[in-house]
Short mmCIF file of C-alpha atoms and ligand atoms in Angstrom, two decimals:
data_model
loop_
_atom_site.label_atom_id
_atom_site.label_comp_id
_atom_site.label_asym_id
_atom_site.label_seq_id
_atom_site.Cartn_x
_atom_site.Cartn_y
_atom_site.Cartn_z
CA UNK I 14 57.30 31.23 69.29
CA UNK I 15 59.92 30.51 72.21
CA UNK I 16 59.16 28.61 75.15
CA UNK I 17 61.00 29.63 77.99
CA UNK I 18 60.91 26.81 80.80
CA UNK I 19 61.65 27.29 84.27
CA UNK I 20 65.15 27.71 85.61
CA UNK I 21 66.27 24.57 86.32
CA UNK I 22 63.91 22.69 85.09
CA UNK I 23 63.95 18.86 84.65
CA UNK I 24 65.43 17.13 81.54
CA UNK I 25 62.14 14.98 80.71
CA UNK I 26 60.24 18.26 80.35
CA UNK I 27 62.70 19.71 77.89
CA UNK I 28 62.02 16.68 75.92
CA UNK I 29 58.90 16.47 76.28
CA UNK I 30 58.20 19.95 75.07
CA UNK I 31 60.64 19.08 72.19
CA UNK I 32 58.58 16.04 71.40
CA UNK I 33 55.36 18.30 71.48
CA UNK I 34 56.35 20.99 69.01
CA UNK I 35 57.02 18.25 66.58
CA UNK I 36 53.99 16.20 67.11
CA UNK I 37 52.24 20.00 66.50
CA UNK I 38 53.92 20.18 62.71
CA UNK I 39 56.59 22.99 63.96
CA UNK I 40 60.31 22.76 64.00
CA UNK I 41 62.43 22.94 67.78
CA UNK I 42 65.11 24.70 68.50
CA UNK I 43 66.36 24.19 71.78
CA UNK I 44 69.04 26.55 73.40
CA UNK I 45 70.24 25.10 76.64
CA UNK I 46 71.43 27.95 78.86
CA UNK I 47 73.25 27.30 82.13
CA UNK I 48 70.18 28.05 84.26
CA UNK I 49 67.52 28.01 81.63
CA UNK I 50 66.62 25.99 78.73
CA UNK I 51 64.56 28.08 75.91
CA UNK I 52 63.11 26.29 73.00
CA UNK I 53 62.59 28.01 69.91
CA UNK I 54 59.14 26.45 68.07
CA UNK I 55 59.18 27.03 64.11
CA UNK I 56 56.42 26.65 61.87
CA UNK I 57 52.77 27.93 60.39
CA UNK I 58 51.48 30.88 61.89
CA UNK I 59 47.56 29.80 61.30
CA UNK I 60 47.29 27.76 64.63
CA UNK I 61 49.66 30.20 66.71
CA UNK I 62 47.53 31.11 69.27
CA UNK I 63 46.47 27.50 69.95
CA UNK I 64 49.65 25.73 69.57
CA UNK I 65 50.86 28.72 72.44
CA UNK I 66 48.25 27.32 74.87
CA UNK I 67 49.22 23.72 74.44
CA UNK I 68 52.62 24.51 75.06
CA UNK I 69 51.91 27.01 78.02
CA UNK I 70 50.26 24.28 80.01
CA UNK I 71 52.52 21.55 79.87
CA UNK I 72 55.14 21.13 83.09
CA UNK I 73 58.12 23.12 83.45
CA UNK I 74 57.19 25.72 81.09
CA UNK I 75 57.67 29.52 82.56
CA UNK I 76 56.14 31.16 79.71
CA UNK I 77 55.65 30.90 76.03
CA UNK I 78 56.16 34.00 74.13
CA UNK I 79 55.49 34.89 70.43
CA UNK I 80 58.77 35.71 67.95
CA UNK I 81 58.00 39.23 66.50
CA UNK I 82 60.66 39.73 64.09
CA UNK I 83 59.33 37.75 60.79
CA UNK I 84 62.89 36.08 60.38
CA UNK I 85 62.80 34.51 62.77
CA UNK I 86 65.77 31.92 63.03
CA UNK I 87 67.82 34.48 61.48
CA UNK I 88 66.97 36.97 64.49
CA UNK I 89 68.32 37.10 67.73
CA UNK I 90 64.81 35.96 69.23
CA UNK I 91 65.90 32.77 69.00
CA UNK I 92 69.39 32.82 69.42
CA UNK I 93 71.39 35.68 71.20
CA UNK I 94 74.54 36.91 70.43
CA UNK I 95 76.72 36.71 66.91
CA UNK I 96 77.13 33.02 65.55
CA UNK I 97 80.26 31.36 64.59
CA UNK I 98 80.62 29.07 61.98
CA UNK I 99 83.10 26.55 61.17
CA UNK I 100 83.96 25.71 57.84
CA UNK I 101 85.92 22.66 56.83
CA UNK I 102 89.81 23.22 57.02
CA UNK I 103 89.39 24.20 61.28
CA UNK I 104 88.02 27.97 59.89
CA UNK I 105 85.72 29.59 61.82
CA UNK I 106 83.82 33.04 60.62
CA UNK I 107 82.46 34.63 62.95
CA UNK I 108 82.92 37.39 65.81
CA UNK I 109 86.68 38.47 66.64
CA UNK I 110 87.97 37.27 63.25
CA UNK I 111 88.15 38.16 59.75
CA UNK I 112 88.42 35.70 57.34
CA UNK I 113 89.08 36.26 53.13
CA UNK I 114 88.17 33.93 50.68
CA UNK I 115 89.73 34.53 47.50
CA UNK I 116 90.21 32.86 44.46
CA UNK I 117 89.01 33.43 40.07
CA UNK I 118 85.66 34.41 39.51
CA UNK I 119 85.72 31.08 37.37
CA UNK I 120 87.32 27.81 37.15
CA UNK I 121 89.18 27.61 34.15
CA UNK I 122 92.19 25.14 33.88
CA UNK I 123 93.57 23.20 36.20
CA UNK I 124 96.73 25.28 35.93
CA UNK I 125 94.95 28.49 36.38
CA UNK I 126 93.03 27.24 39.48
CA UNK I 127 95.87 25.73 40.90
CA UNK I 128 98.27 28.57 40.86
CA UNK I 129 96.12 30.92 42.23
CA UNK I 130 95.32 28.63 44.93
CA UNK I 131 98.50 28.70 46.03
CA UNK I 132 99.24 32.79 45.48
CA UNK I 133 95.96 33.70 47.67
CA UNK I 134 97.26 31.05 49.78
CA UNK I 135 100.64 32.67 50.37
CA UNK I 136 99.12 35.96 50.70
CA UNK I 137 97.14 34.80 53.64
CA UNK I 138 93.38 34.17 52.64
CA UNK I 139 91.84 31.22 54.31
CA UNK I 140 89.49 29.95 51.62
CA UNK I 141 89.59 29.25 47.86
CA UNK I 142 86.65 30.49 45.86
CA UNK I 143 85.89 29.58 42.37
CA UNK I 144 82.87 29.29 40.50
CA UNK I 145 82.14 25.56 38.30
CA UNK I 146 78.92 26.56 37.62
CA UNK I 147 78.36 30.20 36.40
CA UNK I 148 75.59 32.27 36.10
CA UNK I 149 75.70 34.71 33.30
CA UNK I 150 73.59 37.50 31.70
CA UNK I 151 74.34 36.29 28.41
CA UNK I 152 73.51 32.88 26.91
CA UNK I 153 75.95 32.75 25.12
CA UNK I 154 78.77 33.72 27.48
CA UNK I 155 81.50 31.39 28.90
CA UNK I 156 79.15 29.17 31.69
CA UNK I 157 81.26 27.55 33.62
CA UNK I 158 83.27 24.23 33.11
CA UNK I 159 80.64 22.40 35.70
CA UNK I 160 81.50 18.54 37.39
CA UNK I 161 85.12 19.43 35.73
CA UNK I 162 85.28 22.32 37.45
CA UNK I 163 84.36 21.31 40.89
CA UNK I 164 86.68 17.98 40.06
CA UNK I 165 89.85 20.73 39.88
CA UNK I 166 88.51 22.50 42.61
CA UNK I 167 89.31 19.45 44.34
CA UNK I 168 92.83 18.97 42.98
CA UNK I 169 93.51 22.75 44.40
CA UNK I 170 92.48 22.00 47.97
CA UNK I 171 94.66 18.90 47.79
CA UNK I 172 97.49 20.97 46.72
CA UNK I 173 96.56 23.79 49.29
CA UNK I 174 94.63 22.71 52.07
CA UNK I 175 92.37 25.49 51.70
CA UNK I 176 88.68 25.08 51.64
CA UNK I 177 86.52 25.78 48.58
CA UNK I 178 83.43 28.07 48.14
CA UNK I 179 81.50 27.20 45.11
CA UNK I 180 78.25 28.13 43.51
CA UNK I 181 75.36 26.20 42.98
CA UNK I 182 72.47 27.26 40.44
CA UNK I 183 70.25 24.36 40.48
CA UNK I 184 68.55 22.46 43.06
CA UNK I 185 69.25 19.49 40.60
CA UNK I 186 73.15 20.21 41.36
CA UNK I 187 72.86 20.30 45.11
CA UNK I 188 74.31 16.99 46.05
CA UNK I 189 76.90 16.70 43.20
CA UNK I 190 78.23 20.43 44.80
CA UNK I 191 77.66 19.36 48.28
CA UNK I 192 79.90 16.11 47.97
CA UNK I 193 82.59 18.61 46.23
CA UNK I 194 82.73 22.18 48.12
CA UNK I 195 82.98 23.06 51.34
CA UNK I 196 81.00 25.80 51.24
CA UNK I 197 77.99 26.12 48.73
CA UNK I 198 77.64 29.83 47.30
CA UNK I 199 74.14 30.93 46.61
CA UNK I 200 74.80 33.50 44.34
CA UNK I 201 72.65 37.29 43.57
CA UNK I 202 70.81 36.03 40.99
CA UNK I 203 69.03 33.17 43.28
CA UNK I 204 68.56 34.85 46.49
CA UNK I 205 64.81 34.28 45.77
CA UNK I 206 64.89 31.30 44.19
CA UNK I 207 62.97 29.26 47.08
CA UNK I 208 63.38 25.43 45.73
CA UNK I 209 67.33 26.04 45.53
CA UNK I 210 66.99 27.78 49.15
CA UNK I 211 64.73 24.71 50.24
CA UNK I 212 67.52 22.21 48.88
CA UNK I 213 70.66 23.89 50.19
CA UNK I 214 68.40 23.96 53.44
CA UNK I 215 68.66 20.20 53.82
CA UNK I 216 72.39 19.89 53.40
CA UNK I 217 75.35 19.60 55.94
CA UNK I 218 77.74 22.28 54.67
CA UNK I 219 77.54 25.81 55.35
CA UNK I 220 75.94 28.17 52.66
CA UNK I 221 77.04 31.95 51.46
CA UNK I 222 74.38 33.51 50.64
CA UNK I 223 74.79 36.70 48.48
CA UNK I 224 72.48 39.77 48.56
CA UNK I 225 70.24 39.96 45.22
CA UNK I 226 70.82 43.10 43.54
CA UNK I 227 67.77 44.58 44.38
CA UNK I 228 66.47 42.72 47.42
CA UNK I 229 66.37 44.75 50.62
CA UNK I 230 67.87 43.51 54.11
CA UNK I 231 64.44 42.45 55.18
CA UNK I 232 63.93 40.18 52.04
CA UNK I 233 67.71 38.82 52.03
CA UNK I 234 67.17 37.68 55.55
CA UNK I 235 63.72 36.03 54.76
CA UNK I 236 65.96 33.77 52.18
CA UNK I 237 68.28 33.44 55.01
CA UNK I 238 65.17 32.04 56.94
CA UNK I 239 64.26 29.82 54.42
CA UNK I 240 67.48 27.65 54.96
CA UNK I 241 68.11 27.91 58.68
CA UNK I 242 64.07 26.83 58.68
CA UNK I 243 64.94 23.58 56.62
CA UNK I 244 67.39 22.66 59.08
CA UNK I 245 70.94 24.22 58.13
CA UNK I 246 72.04 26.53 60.98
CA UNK I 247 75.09 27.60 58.89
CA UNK I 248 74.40 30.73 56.55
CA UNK I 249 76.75 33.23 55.67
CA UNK I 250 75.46 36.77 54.48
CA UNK I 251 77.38 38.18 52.02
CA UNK I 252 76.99 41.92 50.83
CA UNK I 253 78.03 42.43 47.28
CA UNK I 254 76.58 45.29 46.18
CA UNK I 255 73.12 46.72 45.03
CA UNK I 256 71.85 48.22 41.66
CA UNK I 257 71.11 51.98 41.96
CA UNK I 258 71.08 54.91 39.48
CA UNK I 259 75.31 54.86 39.79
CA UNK I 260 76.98 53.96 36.72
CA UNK I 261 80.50 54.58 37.78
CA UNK I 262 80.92 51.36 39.61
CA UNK I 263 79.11 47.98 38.31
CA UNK I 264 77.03 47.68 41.54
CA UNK I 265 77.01 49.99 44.89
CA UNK I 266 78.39 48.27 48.06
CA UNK I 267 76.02 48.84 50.52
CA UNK I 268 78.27 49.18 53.53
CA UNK I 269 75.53 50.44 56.06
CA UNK I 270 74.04 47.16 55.79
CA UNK I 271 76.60 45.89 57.79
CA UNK I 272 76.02 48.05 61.16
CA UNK I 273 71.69 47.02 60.22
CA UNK I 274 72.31 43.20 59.86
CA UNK I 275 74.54 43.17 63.38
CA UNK I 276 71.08 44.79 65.30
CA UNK I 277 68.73 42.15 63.18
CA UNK I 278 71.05 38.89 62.96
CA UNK I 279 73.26 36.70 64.54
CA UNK I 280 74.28 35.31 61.28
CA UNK I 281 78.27 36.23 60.23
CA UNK I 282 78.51 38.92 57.33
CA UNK I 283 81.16 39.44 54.61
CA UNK I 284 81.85 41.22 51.88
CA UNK I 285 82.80 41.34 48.16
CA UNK I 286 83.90 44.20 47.09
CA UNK I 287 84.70 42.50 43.63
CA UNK I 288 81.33 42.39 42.45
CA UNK I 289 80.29 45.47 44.82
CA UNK I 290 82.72 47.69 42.29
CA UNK I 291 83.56 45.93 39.44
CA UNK I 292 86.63 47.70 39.16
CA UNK I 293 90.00 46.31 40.48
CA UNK I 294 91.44 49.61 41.72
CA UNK I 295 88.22 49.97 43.96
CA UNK I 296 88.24 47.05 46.16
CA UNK I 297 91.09 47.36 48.27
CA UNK I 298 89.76 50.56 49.91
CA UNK I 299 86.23 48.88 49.58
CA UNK I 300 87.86 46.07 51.56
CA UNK I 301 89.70 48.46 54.39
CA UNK I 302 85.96 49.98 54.76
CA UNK I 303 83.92 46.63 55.26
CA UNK I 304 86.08 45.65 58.32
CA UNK I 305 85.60 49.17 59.82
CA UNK I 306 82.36 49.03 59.62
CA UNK I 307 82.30 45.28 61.47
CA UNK I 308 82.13 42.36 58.86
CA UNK I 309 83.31 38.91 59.57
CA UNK I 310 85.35 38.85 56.16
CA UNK I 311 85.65 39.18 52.78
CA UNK I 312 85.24 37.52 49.78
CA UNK I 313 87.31 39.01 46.36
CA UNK I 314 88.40 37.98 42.98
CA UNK I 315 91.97 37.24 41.73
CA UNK I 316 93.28 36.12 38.95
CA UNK I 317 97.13 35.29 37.84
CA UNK I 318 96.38 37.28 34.76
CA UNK I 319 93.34 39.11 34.96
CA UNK I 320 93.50 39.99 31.30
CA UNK I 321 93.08 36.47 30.17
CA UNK I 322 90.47 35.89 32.63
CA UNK I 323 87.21 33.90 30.80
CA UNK I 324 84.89 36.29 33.55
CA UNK I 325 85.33 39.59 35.71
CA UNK I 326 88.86 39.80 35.33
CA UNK I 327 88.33 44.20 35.29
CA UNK I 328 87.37 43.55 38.76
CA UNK I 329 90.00 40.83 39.60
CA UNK I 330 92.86 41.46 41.33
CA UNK I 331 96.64 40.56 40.34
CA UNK I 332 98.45 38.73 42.42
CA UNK I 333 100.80 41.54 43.86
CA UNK I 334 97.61 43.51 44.72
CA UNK I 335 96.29 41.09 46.27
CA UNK I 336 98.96 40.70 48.70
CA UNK I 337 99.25 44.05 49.27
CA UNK I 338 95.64 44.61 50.63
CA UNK I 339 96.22 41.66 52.53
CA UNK I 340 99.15 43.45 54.23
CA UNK I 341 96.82 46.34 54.93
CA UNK I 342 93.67 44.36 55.51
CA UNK I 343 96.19 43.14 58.70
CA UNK I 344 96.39 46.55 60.09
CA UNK I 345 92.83 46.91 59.80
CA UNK I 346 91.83 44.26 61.18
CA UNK I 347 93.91 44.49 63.88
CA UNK I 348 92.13 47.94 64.48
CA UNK I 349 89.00 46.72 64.99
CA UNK I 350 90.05 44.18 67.61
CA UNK I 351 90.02 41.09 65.01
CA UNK I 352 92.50 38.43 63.74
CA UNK I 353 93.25 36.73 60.90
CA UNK I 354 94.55 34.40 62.57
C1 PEP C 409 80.41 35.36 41.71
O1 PEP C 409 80.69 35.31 42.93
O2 PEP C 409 81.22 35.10 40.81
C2 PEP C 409 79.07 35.85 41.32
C3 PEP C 409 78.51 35.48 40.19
O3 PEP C 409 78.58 36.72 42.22
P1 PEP C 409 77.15 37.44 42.33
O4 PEP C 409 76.15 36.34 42.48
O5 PEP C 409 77.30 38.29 43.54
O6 PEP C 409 76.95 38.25 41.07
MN1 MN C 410 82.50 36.97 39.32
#
């Protein structure tokens, strides 16, 4: 529910209220407007009606209204227009800019990370992303070189400056990632896994969460909701393709979510068209079409040498072609009104 209090209202009834919703089990959100202070109330929807009257009667309080939308941090109920978030490194993703993370689908050396680190670096992308902990379909497939991967994860932001976007698979893992990456990548396969949602919840870093491959908007933002409602404010959706009857491409991006989650979110929305295609000569135009229709960025594979890559590397881009879409992924941006700068 939202409690709107009156316009200009004093500052011991703001707390008060604040102090309330707690005291009633539910989770405040205050938004302090210029005239108006609204307070977002978060919680169990058993006592609604009750918790509404407390609330209604106590001073300064114009109204107290019920959130429709069933995400409801995720929704604009709570908190008009688009969010921005910041991201270690002075990045912000969010409205006006595109930002590209780029990097290996997989930590391998300390050579390999490094180098490409400084390629997508010179090409322009603003974040590193690598994955230390990797979940595969096969048991017995490479799985990731774990607390020595996110150690030369480290080494390449050192040599870079770029901030790193990193996967985490288990809620055991949360606070060894946490202390490494600077953002923590929930990846398709855990979109509904709730205790890893609940633990990256609690943290102070920002989280990309990816799309499941068969999860609808409505259920990708509920897993959005189940972070922002332990606390972290800082979720980035991430579109990488869904599983339909198409065989030709490894996944199929859905780009019309884009245009659906700007009407049902404020939350910032990129794109991989890596995983969305699976194929490298697909994702630069797969790029070029997620900033036309309105993302906040873009997240893609690239390897040095794509055919030595230990995962993805038909879907990773070379180095030159990776600086090419950049140059184009300029132009477009520029289009649509954005920078990348
Ligand atoms: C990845 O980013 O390397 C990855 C495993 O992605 P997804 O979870 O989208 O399959
Ligand atoms: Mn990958």
């Amino acid at each position: 529910m939202i409690v709107v209090m009156k316009a200009h209202t004093e500052k011991e009834n703001i707390e008060a209220i604040i102090e309330k919703i707690q005291t009633l089990g539910y989770l405040p959100h205050p938004i302090y407007g210029v005239e108006r202070t609204v307070v977002g109330a978060v919680g169990s929807e058993k006592e609604r009606e009750r918790v509404m009257e407390i609330l209604g009667n106590m001073p300064g309080v114009e109204r107290v209204v019920p959130i429709l939308k069933p995400y409801k941090l995720a929704s604009y109920e709570v908190k008009q227009g688009p969010s921005s978030i910041r991201i270690n490194g002075g990045i912000e993703i969010g409205p006006g800019k595109i930002r590209v993370i780029a990097g290996p689908c997989s930590v391998e050396t300390e050579e390999q990370i490094v180098e490409t680190a400084k390629i997508v670096k010179a090409a322009g992308a603003h974040a590193l992303r690598g994955g230390a902990y990797k979940p595969r379909t096969s048991p017995y497939a490479f799985q990731g070189m774990e607390k020595e991967g996110l150690k030369l994860l480290d080494i390449a932001r050192r040599e870079t400056g770029l901030p790193v976007v990193t996967e985490v698979l288990n809620p055991k893992d949360v606070d060894l990632v946490e202390a490494f990456a600077d953002v923590l990548q929930i990846g398709a396969r855990n979109v509904q896994n709730f205790p890893l949602l609940k633990a990256v919840g609690g943290i102070k870093k920002p989280v990309l969460l990816k799309r499941g491959m068969s999860t609808t908007i409505k259920e990708w933002l509920m897993s959005a909701e189940y972070i922002l409602s332990e606390g972290n404010q800082d979720v980035i959706l991430c579109e990488r393709g869904i599983r339909t009857f198409e065989t030709a491409t490894r996944n199929t991006l859905d780009l019309s979510a884009i245009p659906v989650l700007r009407e049902e979110t404020h939350l910032p929305v990129i794109v991989d068209p890596s995983h969305g295609t699976g194929y490298r000569s697909y994702v630069a135009p797969m790029a070029y079409a997620a900033i036309a229709a309105g993302c906040d960025g873009l997240m893609v594979e690239v390897h040095p040498r794509p055919d030595e890559a230990w995962s993805d590397g038909a879907q990773s881009l070379t180095p030159e072609m990776f600086s090419e879409m950049m140059a184009k992924v300029k132009i477009f941006t520029e289009a649509v009104g954005r920078s990348l700068d």
